[in-house]
Tab-separated table of C-alpha atoms in Angstrom:
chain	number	residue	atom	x	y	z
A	1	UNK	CA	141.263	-32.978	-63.944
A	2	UNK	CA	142.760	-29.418	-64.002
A	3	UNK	CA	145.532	-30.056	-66.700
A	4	UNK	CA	145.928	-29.360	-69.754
A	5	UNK	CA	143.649	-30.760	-71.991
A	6	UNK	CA	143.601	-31.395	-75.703
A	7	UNK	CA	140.884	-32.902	-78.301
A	8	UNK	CA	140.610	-34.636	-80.147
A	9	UNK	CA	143.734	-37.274	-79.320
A	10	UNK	CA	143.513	-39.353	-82.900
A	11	UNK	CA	142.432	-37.670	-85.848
A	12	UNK	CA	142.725	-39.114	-89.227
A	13	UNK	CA	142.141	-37.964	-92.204
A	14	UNK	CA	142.804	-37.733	-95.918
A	15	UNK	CA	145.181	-35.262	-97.583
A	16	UNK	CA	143.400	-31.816	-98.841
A	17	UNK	CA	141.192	-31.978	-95.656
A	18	UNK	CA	140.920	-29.158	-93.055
A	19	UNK	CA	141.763	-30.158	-89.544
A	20	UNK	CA	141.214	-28.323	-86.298
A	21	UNK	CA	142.832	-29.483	-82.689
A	22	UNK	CA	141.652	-27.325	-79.395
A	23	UNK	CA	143.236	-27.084	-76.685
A	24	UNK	CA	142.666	-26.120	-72.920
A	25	UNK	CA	145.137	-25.041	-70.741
A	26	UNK	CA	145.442	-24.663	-66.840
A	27	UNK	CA	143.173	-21.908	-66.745
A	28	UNK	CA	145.204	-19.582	-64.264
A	29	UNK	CA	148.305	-20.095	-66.998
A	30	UNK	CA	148.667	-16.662	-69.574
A	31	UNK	CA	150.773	-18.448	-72.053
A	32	UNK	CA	149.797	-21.123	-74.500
A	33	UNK	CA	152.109	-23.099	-76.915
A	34	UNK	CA	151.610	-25.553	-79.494
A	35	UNK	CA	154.638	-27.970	-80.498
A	36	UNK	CA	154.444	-30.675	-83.081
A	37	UNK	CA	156.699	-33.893	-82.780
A	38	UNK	CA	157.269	-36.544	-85.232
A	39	UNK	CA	158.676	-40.302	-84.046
A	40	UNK	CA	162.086	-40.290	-82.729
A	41	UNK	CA	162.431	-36.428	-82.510
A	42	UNK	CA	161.870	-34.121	-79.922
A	43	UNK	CA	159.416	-31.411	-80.099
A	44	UNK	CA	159.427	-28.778	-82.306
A	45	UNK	CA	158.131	-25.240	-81.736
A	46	UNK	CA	155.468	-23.938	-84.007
A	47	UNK	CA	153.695	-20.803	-82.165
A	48	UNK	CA	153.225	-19.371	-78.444
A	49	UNK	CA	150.444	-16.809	-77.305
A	50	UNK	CA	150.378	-14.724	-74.022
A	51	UNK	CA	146.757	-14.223	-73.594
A	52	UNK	CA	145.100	-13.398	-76.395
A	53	UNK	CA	148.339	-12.259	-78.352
A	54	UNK	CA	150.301	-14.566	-80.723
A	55	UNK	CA	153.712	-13.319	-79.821
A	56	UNK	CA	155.704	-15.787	-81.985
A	57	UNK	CA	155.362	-17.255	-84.650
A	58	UNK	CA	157.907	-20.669	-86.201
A	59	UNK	CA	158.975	-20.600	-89.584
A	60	UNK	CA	157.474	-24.155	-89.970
A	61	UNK	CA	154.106	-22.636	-89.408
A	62	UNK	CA	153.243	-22.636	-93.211
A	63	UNK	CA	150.374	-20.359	-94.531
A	64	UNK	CA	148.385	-23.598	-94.340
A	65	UNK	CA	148.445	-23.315	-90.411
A	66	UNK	CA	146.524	-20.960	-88.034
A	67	UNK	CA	146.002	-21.093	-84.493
A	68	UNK	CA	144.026	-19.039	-82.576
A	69	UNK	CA	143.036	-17.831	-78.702
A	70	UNK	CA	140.688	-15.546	-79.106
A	71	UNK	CA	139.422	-15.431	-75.378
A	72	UNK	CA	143.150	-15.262	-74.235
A	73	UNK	CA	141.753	-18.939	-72.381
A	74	UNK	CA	141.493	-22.105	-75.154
A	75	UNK	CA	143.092	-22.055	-78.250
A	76	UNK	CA	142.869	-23.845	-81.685
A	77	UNK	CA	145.129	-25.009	-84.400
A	78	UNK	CA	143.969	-25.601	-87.475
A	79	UNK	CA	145.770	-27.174	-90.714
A	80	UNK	CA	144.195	-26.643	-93.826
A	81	UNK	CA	144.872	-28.846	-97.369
A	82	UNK	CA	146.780	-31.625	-95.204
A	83	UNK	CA	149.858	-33.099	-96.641
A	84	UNK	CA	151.009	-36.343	-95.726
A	85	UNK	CA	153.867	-34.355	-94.050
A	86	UNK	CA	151.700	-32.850	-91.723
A	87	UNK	CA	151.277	-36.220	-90.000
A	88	UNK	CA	152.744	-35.909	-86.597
A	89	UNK	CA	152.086	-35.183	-82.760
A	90	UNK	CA	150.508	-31.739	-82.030
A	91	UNK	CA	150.897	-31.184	-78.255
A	92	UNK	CA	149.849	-27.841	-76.444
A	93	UNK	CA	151.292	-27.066	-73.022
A	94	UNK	CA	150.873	-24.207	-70.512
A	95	UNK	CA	152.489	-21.680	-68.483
A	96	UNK	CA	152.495	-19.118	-66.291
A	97	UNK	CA	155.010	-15.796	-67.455
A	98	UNK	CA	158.222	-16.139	-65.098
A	99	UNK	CA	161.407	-14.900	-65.081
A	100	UNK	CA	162.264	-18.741	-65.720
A	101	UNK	CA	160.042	-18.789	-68.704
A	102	UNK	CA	157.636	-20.474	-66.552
A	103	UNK	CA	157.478	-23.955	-65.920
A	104	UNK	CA	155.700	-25.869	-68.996
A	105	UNK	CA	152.679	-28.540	-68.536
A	106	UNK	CA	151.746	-30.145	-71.158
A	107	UNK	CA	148.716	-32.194	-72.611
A	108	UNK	CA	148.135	-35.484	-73.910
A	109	UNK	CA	148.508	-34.538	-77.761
A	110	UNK	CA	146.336	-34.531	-80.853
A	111	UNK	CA	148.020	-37.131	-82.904
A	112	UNK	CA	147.392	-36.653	-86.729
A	113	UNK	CA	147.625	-39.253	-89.616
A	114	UNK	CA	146.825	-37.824	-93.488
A	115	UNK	CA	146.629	-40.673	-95.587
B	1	UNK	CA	174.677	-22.298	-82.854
B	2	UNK	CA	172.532	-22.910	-80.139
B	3	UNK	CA	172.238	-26.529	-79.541
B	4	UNK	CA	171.015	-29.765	-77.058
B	5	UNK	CA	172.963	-32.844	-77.932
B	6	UNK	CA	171.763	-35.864	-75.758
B	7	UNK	CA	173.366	-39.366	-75.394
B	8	UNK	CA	173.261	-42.038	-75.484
B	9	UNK	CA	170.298	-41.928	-78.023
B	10	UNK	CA	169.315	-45.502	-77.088
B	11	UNK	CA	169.326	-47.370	-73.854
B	12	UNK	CA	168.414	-51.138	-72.658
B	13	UNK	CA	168.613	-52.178	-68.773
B	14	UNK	CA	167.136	-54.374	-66.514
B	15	UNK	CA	164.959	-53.382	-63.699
B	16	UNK	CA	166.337	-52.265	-60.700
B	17	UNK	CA	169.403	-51.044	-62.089
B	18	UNK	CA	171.044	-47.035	-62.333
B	19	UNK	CA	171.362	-45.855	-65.056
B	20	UNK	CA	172.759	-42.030	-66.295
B	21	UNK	CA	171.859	-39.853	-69.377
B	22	UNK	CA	174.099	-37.130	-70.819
B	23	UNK	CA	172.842	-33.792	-71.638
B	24	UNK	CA	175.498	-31.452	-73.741
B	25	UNK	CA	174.460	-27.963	-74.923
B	26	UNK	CA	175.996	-25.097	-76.557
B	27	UNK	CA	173.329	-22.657	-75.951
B	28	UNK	CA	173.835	-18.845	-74.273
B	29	UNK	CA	173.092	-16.944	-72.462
B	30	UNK	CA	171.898	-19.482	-70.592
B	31	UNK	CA	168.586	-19.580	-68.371
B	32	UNK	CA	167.718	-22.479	-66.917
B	33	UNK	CA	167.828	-26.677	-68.114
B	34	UNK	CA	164.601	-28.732	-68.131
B	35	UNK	CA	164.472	-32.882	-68.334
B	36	UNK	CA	161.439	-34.001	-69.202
B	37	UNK	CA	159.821	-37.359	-68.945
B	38	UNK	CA	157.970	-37.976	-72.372
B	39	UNK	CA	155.833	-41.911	-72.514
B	40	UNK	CA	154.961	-43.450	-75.533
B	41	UNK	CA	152.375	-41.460	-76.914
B	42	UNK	CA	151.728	-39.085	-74.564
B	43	UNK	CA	152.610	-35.610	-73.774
B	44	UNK	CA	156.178	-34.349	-71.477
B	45	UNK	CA	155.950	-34.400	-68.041
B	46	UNK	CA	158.695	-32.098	-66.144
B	47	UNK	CA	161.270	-34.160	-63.681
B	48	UNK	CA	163.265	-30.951	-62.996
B	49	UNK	CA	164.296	-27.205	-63.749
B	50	UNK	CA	167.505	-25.743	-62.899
B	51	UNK	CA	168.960	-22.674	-63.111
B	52	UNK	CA	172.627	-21.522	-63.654
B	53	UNK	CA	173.367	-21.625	-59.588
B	54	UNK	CA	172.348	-25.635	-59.018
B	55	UNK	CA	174.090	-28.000	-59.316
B	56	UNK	CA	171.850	-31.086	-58.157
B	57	UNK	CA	168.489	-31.137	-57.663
B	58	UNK	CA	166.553	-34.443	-56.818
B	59	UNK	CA	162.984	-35.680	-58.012
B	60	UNK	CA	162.333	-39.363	-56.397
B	61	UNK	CA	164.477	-41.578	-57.917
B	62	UNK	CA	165.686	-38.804	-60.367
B	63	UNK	CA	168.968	-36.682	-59.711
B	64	UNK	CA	169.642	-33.883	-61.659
B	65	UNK	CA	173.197	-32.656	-61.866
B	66	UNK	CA	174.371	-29.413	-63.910
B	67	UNK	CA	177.688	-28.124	-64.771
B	68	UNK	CA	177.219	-24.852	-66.073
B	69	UNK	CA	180.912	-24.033	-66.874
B	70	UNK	CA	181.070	-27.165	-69.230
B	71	UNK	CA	177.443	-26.635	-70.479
B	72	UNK	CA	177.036	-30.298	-69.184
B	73	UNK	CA	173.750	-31.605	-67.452
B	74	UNK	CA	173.264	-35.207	-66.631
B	75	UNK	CA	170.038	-37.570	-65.208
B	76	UNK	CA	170.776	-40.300	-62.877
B	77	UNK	CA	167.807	-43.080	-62.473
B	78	UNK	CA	168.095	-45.152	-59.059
B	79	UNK	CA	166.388	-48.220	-58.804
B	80	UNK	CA	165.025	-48.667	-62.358
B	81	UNK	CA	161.373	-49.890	-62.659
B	82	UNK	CA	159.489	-50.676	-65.465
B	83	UNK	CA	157.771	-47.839	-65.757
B	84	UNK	CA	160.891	-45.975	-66.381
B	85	UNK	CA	160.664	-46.731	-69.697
B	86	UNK	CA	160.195	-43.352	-71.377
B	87	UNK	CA	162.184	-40.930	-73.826
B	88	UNK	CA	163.816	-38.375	-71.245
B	89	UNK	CA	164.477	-35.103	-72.987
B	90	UNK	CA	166.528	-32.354	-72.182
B	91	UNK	CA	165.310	-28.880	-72.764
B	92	UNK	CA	167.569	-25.884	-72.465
B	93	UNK	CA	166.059	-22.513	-71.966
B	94	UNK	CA	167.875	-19.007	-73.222
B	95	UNK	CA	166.847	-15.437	-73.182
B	96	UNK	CA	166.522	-13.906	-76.099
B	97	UNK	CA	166.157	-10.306	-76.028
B	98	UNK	CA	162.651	-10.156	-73.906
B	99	UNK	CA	162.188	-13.801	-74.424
B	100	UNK	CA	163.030	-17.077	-73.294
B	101	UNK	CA	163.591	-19.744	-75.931
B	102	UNK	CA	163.288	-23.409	-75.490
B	103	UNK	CA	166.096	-25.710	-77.264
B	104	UNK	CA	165.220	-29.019	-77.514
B	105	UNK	CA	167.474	-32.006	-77.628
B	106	UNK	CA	166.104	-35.517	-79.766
B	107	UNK	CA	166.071	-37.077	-76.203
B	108	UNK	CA	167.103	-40.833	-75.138
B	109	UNK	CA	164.914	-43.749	-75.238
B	110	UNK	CA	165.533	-46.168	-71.690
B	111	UNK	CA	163.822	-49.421	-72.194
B	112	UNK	CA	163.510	-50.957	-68.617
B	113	UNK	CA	163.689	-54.637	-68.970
B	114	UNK	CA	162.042	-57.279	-66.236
């Protein structure tokens, strides 16, 4: 399977823990983005890296999120001192730079629950 | 303000029927208009892209159609099966200075009924 690829795909946990999702992309694709999506909404932007560069940055991201790609290839999300707010849908997806913005693929998700 | 308003937010048919979902945005300068396929609990999959010079483009049983002078984009399902049965979203895409930003809308649930 050469999609995109994200693990773990159920994590729970209770709130004040540290979490950390990873995710692999198509490995030709430069950019990387990670979304989170709650029930009934769409999904919401949180960050985006080209390569190894975080270029943007949501205002959602809270100082109690990080994500890195340090190899400009997987990346990694972590939340730390979960809230019960932070339960939600953490996809990644995947593109190549185009003029279009590139066409996104996405992976399965990392779905969260802080109890 | 730039904005994706999709309708109807809800919608109940039974298999092998058409059905069409709305797509409204407000967003400039525009780029291109995504609909995605999104199943329960799993990640979007992409039906379509088009830009500001198409106005249908065809995936299967999906037909996109986009009206860029009334910022208007619609989905037309043919045939409904069961596995239909999906939230499709609607993603507008805008530059922004040197950068394209995504614009999501809340998306329509189709339940495809037997």
């Amino acid at each position: 399977d050469t999609g995109v690829s994200q693990d773990p795909r159920h994590k729970i946990t209770k709130r004040g823990q540290n979490v950390t999702f990873r995710c692999d992309p198509i490995s030709e694709h430069n950019r990387l983005y990670w979304y989170r999506q709650t029930l009934g909404q769409g999904p919401e932007f949180l960050t985006y890296f080209q390569n190894e560069a975080q270029l943007e940055k949501s205002r959602l991201l809270s100082d109690r999120f990080s994500a890195e790609r340090p190899k400009g290839s997987f990346s990694t999300l972590e939340i730390q001192r979960t809230e019960q707010g932070d339960s939600a849908m953490y996809l990644c997806a995947s593109s190549l730079s185009g003029l279009d913005g590139g066409e996104l693929f996405f992976g399965e998700g990392s779905r969260l629950t802080v109890l | 303000k730039n904005q994706v308003e999709q309708s109807p937010q809800s919608l109940i048919i039974l298999e092998g029927k058409n059905c069409t979902l709305q797509c409204n945005y407000t967003v400039s300068p525009f780029s291109n208009l995504r609909w995605y396929k999104q199943d329960t609990g799993r990640g979007p999959v992409s039906l379509t892209i088009m830009t500001f010079s198409e106005n249908t483009k065809s995936n299967g049983r999906y037909t996109a159609t986009l009206d860029a002078d009334t910022k208007q984009s619609s989905l037309h399902i043919t045939a409904s099966q069961l596995s239909d049965s999906a939230s499709y979203i609607c993603v507008v895409i805008f530059n922004a200075g040197n950068n394209r930003k995504l614009i999501w809308g809340l998306g329509t649930s189709l339940a495809v009924n037997p």
